[in-house]
Amino acid sequence: MIAANHYPILQVIVPLMAAPLCVIVRNNIIVRYVATLASWIALFIATQLMMRVMDDGPIRYVLGGWAAPLGIEYRIDLLNAFLLIIITIIGALVSIYGRFPVEKEIPESRVYLYYTVYLLALSGLLGMTVTGDMFNQFVYLEVAALSSYTLIAIGSSYRINRKALVASFRYLVLGTIGGTFFVIGIGLIYMATGALNLLDMAARIQELGGVADSRTLQVALAFLIVGLGLKMALFPLHLWQPEAYTQSPSSVSVFLAATATKVAVYLMMRVLFTVFGSVDLFATTMFDEALLILAVMAMFVGSLSAIWQVNLKRLLAYSSIAQIGYIILGVSIGNKMALAGSIVHMFNHALIKGALFMAVGAVFYRVGSSTLDDMRGLGKQMPLTMAAFTTAGLSLIGVPLTAGFISKWYLVTGVLQSGHWLVAILILFSSLLAIFYIWKIIEVAYFQSAPADAQPVSDPPLSMLLPMWGLTLLAVYFGIDAETTGLISQMAAEYLLGGGQ
Amino acid sequence: MSPENLLLLLLLIPLIGGVAIVITGRIPNVREGATLITAGALFWTVLQLLPIVMGGAQPELHLWKMMPGLSLTLKADALGMVFALVASGLWIINSIYSIGYMRGNKEKNQTRFYLCFALALSSVMGIAMASNLLTLFVFYEVLTLVTFPLVTHHGTEKAKKAGRTYLGILLATSVGLQLLAILLTWIITGSLDFTEGGILAGKADGVIVGILLFLYMYGIGKAALMPIHRWLPAAMVAPTPVSALLHAVAVVKAGVFSVVRIVVHVFGIDLLANNAYSEWLLYVSGGTILIASTIALFQDNLKRRLAYSTISQLSYVVMATAILTPISVVGAIFHIMAHAFGKITLFFAAGSIYTAAHKTEISQLDGIGRKMPWTMGAFAVGSLCMVGLPPTAGFISKWHMLVGALQSDQLVVVAILSGSSLLAASYLFPIVFRAFFKAPPPVEDPHHDHGEAPLPIVIALTSTAALTIALFFFHEIPLTLAKMVTGLMVIP
């Protein structure tokens, strides 16, 4: 099959081409079908790519027939194939989930624009993931970023939900700084190595004798890490994130929270382990200690902030900051098990957070608010939504037989193997903090009855319930049977640590 | 049916029962019938496994691979059989009791109640039959979660607070300490499978053993070693059948069962006996026995007094294990059973008094024995068992503990055992005395006077009292099982 050979580029092209189509069509209903279809095709392609990588090893795809140093190369190994699955699963489910919330939260005249920009964001994230060229990564990063700013503000205007404009603007300012840092880092590496292809960079850096002797490379690495740190909302560069997730329309919160920051983490893994992986980076620099400290701080600051939130979206946003902490912690430890923990947690956390944001979105859709007080009595009134929230919440806490437990198991094993006892204890205890903020919500929903003057509400339509429960069940299933995800993460980690060769 | 399938049935029967309970939820009589049939079927299955295990076989069943290299596995051995027998057997009686209690007190959400009970029993079977630490941990955590709705059954502010304490302590200890200990064990030994003589034996020594022992013992919050015992009195807000089966039998016994399992099959008795850093457990558990008994003395609320009595009795099991002689471990295992029968009788009696007379405080019980002779008679039997006097099962476990302590010259233990028996006598016997020999307060309204509790309750509590005595005379099977665990009896 000819198309099968071109899956790497089709992965990006399909949503990218669907976007202008949406603008041309302008019919809200047709546009919705186009976006949904494109998202599901993307999921199909991602699974095909995953299967091929598992069977035949990494795929190299040369864009337009121009070989690597001159042209752009797409390169897919286990790690980014796995990430493609994460992004496209969420994309496919959000495209179905979004129908009713979008109609409610976004002015009718802009609905087709929502789907357009959503498709652009999707293709940006997918592009960052598939490409093996660093400058190309930057281009897609900007595509994704610009469309994210738009998505956050798309439901608001001067009159309604003005806060979203501020949130979007703040994200724009900080996101642009992040993007700029990233591109400066690329420029510096290009200066030192003359390469943009990730593997070429890695080879040249090895020839140069690593980062120890090259001030240029050290500075480049610092710029890249700060830039990506901003993009992934790593403490203390997370300030844009809570408001951005809180003020954006429900389906946008789901999509961004589950995917966007993960891709930034993926880029950081590529930089640290593929580009600089051929040299013993952590032995010659202090980047690992720095990341370790920031990650631990993120775990605690994120979870402790989440405990005090009364707006559920903001609460989940702070929780995400803590979860990014766990992922980066595994990266900073940098042994096989810890890195596998980071990778499997990117997947598990996407499922869990996606499900949680969907449940909160469903509450917002029915009740018109996502504050704690308005959750009273919802355990009885929206039983299916709250059951999904509770189940996904347990997975976030990491109780056994849920996906969160698997992440914790890998991460703590890796940390213990590296001899960081104290850090292992900190991980376990910070994960207990999740009990506080999840249980707070469960208690309000189940133990308090709805106020007398409140409108009776019910579970949302099936098109919201099904994706929500789909993710929830996946967040449980991959805790009961983590053979596949565990194996993929371990192999991906091994491959990364081997320098990506 | 093959032994492996029987193992699977142990997990499945309560789950299927749970489904049946939900389906028949609208017709209470059928629903309760489903509970009773399920409980009976579960006990029958355990009985089918019993001769196989006593014949020396250890059937094993791989459930599924959870992570690469780690699978959930069940294995029936002598120790697990003791726990499975107690829990499944008492579930039948407890179900009869629940029917009388829940209807007598017109409790709400009864379907949820019976469902959670069935789920709890399924996880108890998983704990009993777990053949590695991961499986044990998984079912241990599931048990915590499915019993949470039972503790908070009434949905009141008080229940909510108790639920917080319950979940907070149990999850914090298991995730913070036990999980860490399990992962450390895995990294040190590369194995999580329970083995005769211990996984850690020969692979760890010195202070690391002491640290691991600390992490495990305090990681098992359900064993309620002080100072992590607070969840147990808090959980007493639950309806009495919950207190009876879960907080006298299933949940707390899951705790001490795990203690015995881990000491015997993860550390190995010999490893700990030769390690200087493991001695503290003896003193912590001894201290818990004495302090909890003393606190029990001053409780006027009957259920609270029983809760503190439970804390002290649980530490009997821990201390008997910590003596680290085979004979004392036999005592510990036997006490899991003996205490279960005795304590469930006491809780049944407390619930019976509440149902018939709506009394919860001990000071209100003057002369109640004349109106409720069966209840208070059973209470007296349960008290004897707690103190450890013949002709009750409590005597046999205490006997083995004493022999073990004397064999290893641990006179402190002997002192603690006798002191705590005195304490137990002084917090339980006055209740019996008050009930039978003090004059009842004058009845204000003769039309609202009460008699004995509803019939199912009386049947349940007399049968557990009878079992407490029967276990004194017919102790052959549990004692054999306990001796098989410690290698005192070898089946060829």
mmCIF file of N, CA, C and O in Angstrom, chain B residues 162-197:
data_model
loop_
_atom_site.group_PDB
_atom_site.id
_atom_site.type_symbol
_atom_site.label_atom_id
_atom_site.label_comp_id
_atom_site.label_asym_id
_atom_site.label_seq_id
_atom_site.Cartn_x
_atom_site.Cartn_y
_atom_site.Cartn_z
ATOM 1 N N ALA B 162 -15.220 10.331 60.514
ATOM 2 C CA ALA B 162 -14.650 9.016 60.785
ATOM 3 C C ALA B 162 -14.078 8.432 59.502
ATOM 4 O O ALA B 162 -12.994 7.841 59.507
ATOM 5 N N GLY B 163 -14.800 8.630 58.402
ATOM 6 C CA GLY B 163 -14.326 8.126 57.120
ATOM 7 C C GLY B 163 -12.988 8.724 56.746
ATOM 8 O O GLY B 163 -12.105 8.044 56.230
ATOM 9 N N ARG B 164 -12.832 10.030 57.027
ATOM 10 C CA ARG B 164 -11.546 10.682 56.746
ATOM 11 C C ARG B 164 -10.421 10.036 57.528
ATOM 12 O O ARG B 164 -9.360 9.735 56.978
ATOM 13 N N THR B 165 -10.659 9.837 58.833
ATOM 14 C CA THR B 165 -9.622 9.229 59.668
ATOM 15 C C THR B 165 -9.293 7.839 59.150
ATOM 16 O O THR B 165 -8.127 7.453 59.034
ATOM 17 N N TYR B 166 -10.343 7.090 58.864
ATOM 18 C CA TYR B 166 -10.201 5.712 58.403
ATOM 19 C C TYR B 166 -9.336 5.654 57.148
ATOM 20 O O TYR B 166 -8.284 5.010 57.104
ATOM 21 N N LEU B 167 -9.785 6.390 56.137
ATOM 22 C CA LEU B 167 -9.089 6.351 54.865
ATOM 23 C C LEU B 167 -7.706 6.990 54.973
ATOM 24 O O LEU B 167 -6.726 6.481 54.433
ATOM 25 N N GLY B 168 -7.648 8.106 55.707
ATOM 26 C CA GLY B 168 -6.385 8.829 55.834
ATOM 27 C C GLY B 168 -5.303 7.940 56.415
ATOM 28 O O GLY B 168 -4.234 7.780 55.828
ATOM 29 N N ILE B 169 -5.581 7.338 57.560
ATOM 30 C CA ILE B 169 -4.547 6.538 58.220
ATOM 31 C C ILE B 169 -4.220 5.294 57.399
ATOM 32 O O ILE B 169 -3.061 4.970 57.160
ATOM 33 N N LEU B 170 -5.257 4.611 56.935
ATOM 34 C CA LEU B 170 -4.986 3.356 56.235
ATOM 35 C C LEU B 170 -4.247 3.576 54.918
ATOM 36 O O LEU B 170 -3.313 2.846 54.588
ATOM 37 N N LEU B 171 -4.652 4.606 54.169
ATOM 38 C CA LEU B 171 -3.959 4.834 52.894
ATOM 39 C C LEU B 171 -2.575 5.421 53.114
ATOM 40 O O LEU B 171 -1.620 5.042 52.447
ATOM 41 N N ALA B 172 -2.465 6.354 54.058
ATOM 42 C CA ALA B 172 -1.170 6.991 54.272
ATOM 43 C C ALA B 172 -0.135 5.953 54.683
ATOM 44 O O ALA B 172 0.984 5.943 54.181
ATOM 45 N N THR B 173 -0.509 5.056 55.593
ATOM 46 C CA THR B 173 0.478 4.072 56.029
ATOM 47 C C THR B 173 0.789 3.081 54.910
ATOM 48 O O THR B 173 1.952 2.741 54.696
ATOM 49 N N SER B 174 -0.234 2.645 54.197
ATOM 50 C CA SER B 174 0.054 1.611 53.203
ATOM 51 C C SER B 174 0.834 2.172 52.022
ATOM 52 O O SER B 174 1.763 1.540 51.539
ATOM 53 N N VAL B 175 0.464 3.372 51.574
ATOM 54 C CA VAL B 175 1.184 3.931 50.428
ATOM 55 C C VAL B 175 2.536 4.490 50.859
ATOM 56 O O VAL B 175 3.550 4.292 50.200
ATOM 57 N N GLY B 176 2.548 5.156 52.007
ATOM 58 C CA GLY B 176 3.787 5.801 52.429
ATOM 59 C C GLY B 176 4.837 4.814 52.914
ATOM 60 O O GLY B 176 6.026 5.009 52.686
ATOM 61 N N LEU B 177 4.427 3.774 53.610
ATOM 62 C CA LEU B 177 5.408 2.886 54.231
ATOM 63 C C LEU B 177 5.427 1.491 53.617
ATOM 64 O O LEU B 177 6.473 0.981 53.239
ATOM 65 N N GLN B 178 4.219 0.877 53.536
ATOM 66 C CA GLN B 178 4.195 -0.505 53.074
ATOM 67 C C GLN B 178 4.679 -0.630 51.632
ATOM 68 O O GLN B 178 5.495 -1.497 51.310
ATOM 69 N N LEU B 179 4.189 0.271 50.768
ATOM 70 C CA LEU B 179 4.600 0.211 49.367
ATOM 71 C C LEU B 179 6.109 0.402 49.243
ATOM 72 O O LEU B 179 6.780 -0.286 48.480
ATOM 73 N N LEU B 180 6.623 1.334 50.040
ATOM 74 C CA LEU B 180 8.065 1.570 50.023
ATOM 75 C C LEU B 180 8.809 0.308 50.434
ATOM 76 O O LEU B 180 9.800 -0.090 49.804
ATOM 77 N N ALA B 181 8.301 -0.357 51.481
ATOM 78 C CA ALA B 181 8.944 -1.583 51.949
ATOM 79 C C ALA B 181 8.908 -2.657 50.869
ATOM 80 O O ALA B 181 9.893 -3.365 50.647
ATOM 81 N N ILE B 182 7.754 -2.754 50.190
ATOM 82 C CA ILE B 182 7.632 -3.781 49.149
ATOM 83 C C ILE B 182 8.633 -3.510 48.022
ATOM 84 O O ILE B 182 9.332 -4.409 47.560
ATOM 85 N N LEU B 183 8.715 -2.233 47.617
ATOM 86 C CA LEU B 183 9.642 -1.902 46.533
ATOM 87 C C LEU B 183 11.086 -2.151 46.946
ATOM 88 O O LEU B 183 11.888 -2.643 46.165
ATOM 89 N N LEU B 184 11.403 -1.825 48.197
ATOM 90 C CA LEU B 184 12.764 -2.090 48.682
ATOM 91 C C LEU B 184 13.048 -3.585 48.673
ATOM 92 O O LEU B 184 14.118 -4.025 48.255
ATOM 93 N N THR B 185 12.060 -4.369 49.126
ATOM 94 C CA THR B 185 12.238 -5.813 49.117
ATOM 95 C C THR B 185 12.505 -6.303 47.704
ATOM 96 O O THR B 185 13.363 -7.158 47.465
ATOM 97 N N TRP B 186 11.758 -5.715 46.777
ATOM 98 C CA TRP B 186 11.903 -6.136 45.384
ATOM 99 C C TRP B 186 13.300 -5.806 44.859
ATOM 100 O O TRP B 186 13.935 -6.599 44.159
ATOM 101 N N ILE B 187 13.782 -4.606 45.219
ATOM 102 C CA ILE B 187 15.094 -4.203 44.712
ATOM 103 C C ILE B 187 16.200 -5.024 45.365
ATOM 104 O O ILE B 187 17.159 -5.429 44.719
ATOM 105 N N ILE B 188 16.025 -5.321 46.663
ATOM 106 C CA ILE B 188 17.070 -6.078 47.362
ATOM 107 C C ILE B 188 17.107 -7.526 46.894
ATOM 108 O O ILE B 188 18.178 -8.079 46.640
ATOM 109 N N THR B 189 15.923 -8.139 46.767
ATOM 110 C CA THR B 189 15.923 -9.579 46.519
ATOM 111 C C THR B 189 15.547 -9.960 45.097
ATOM 112 O O THR B 189 15.801 -11.084 44.675
ATOM 113 N N GLY B 190 14.900 -9.038 44.372
ATOM 114 C CA GLY B 190 14.462 -9.380 43.027
ATOM 115 C C GLY B 190 13.275 -10.310 43.003
ATOM 116 O O GLY B 190 12.963 -10.905 41.972
ATOM 117 N N SER B 191 12.619 -10.464 44.151
ATOM 118 C CA SER B 191 11.466 -11.370 44.192
ATOM 119 C C SER B 191 10.431 -10.816 45.154
ATOM 120 O O SER B 191 10.761 -10.129 46.121
ATOM 121 N N LEU B 192 9.182 -11.111 44.868
ATOM 122 C CA LEU B 192 8.128 -10.715 45.798
ATOM 123 C C LEU B 192 7.334 -11.928 46.269
ATOM 124 O O LEU B 192 6.358 -11.797 46.996
ATOM 125 N N ASP B 193 7.732 -13.126 45.844
ATOM 126 C CA ASP B 193 6.952 -14.327 46.170
ATOM 127 C C ASP B 193 7.221 -14.792 47.598
ATOM 128 O O ASP B 193 8.381 -14.924 48.010
ATOM 129 N N PHE B 194 6.133 -15.060 48.321
ATOM 130 C CA PHE B 194 6.294 -15.590 49.669
ATOM 131 C C PHE B 194 6.998 -16.941 49.599
ATOM 132 O O PHE B 194 6.628 -17.802 48.805
ATOM 133 N N THR B 195 8.019 -17.107 50.426
ATOM 134 C CA THR B 195 8.720 -18.396 50.425
ATOM 135 C C THR B 195 8.908 -18.875 51.850
ATOM 136 O O THR B 195 9.016 -18.067 52.779
ATOM 137 N N GLU B 196 8.963 -20.174 51.997
ATOM 138 C CA GLU B 196 9.249 -20.773 53.305
ATOM 139 C C GLU B 196 10.614 -20.276 53.763
ATOM 140 O O GLU B 196 11.579 -20.331 53.018
ATOM 141 N N GLY B 197 10.671 -19.801 54.977
ATOM 142 C CA GLY B 197 11.960 -19.346 55.486
ATOM 143 C C GLY B 197 12.274 -17.904 55.141
ATOM 144 O O GLY B 197 13.264 -17.359 55.633
#
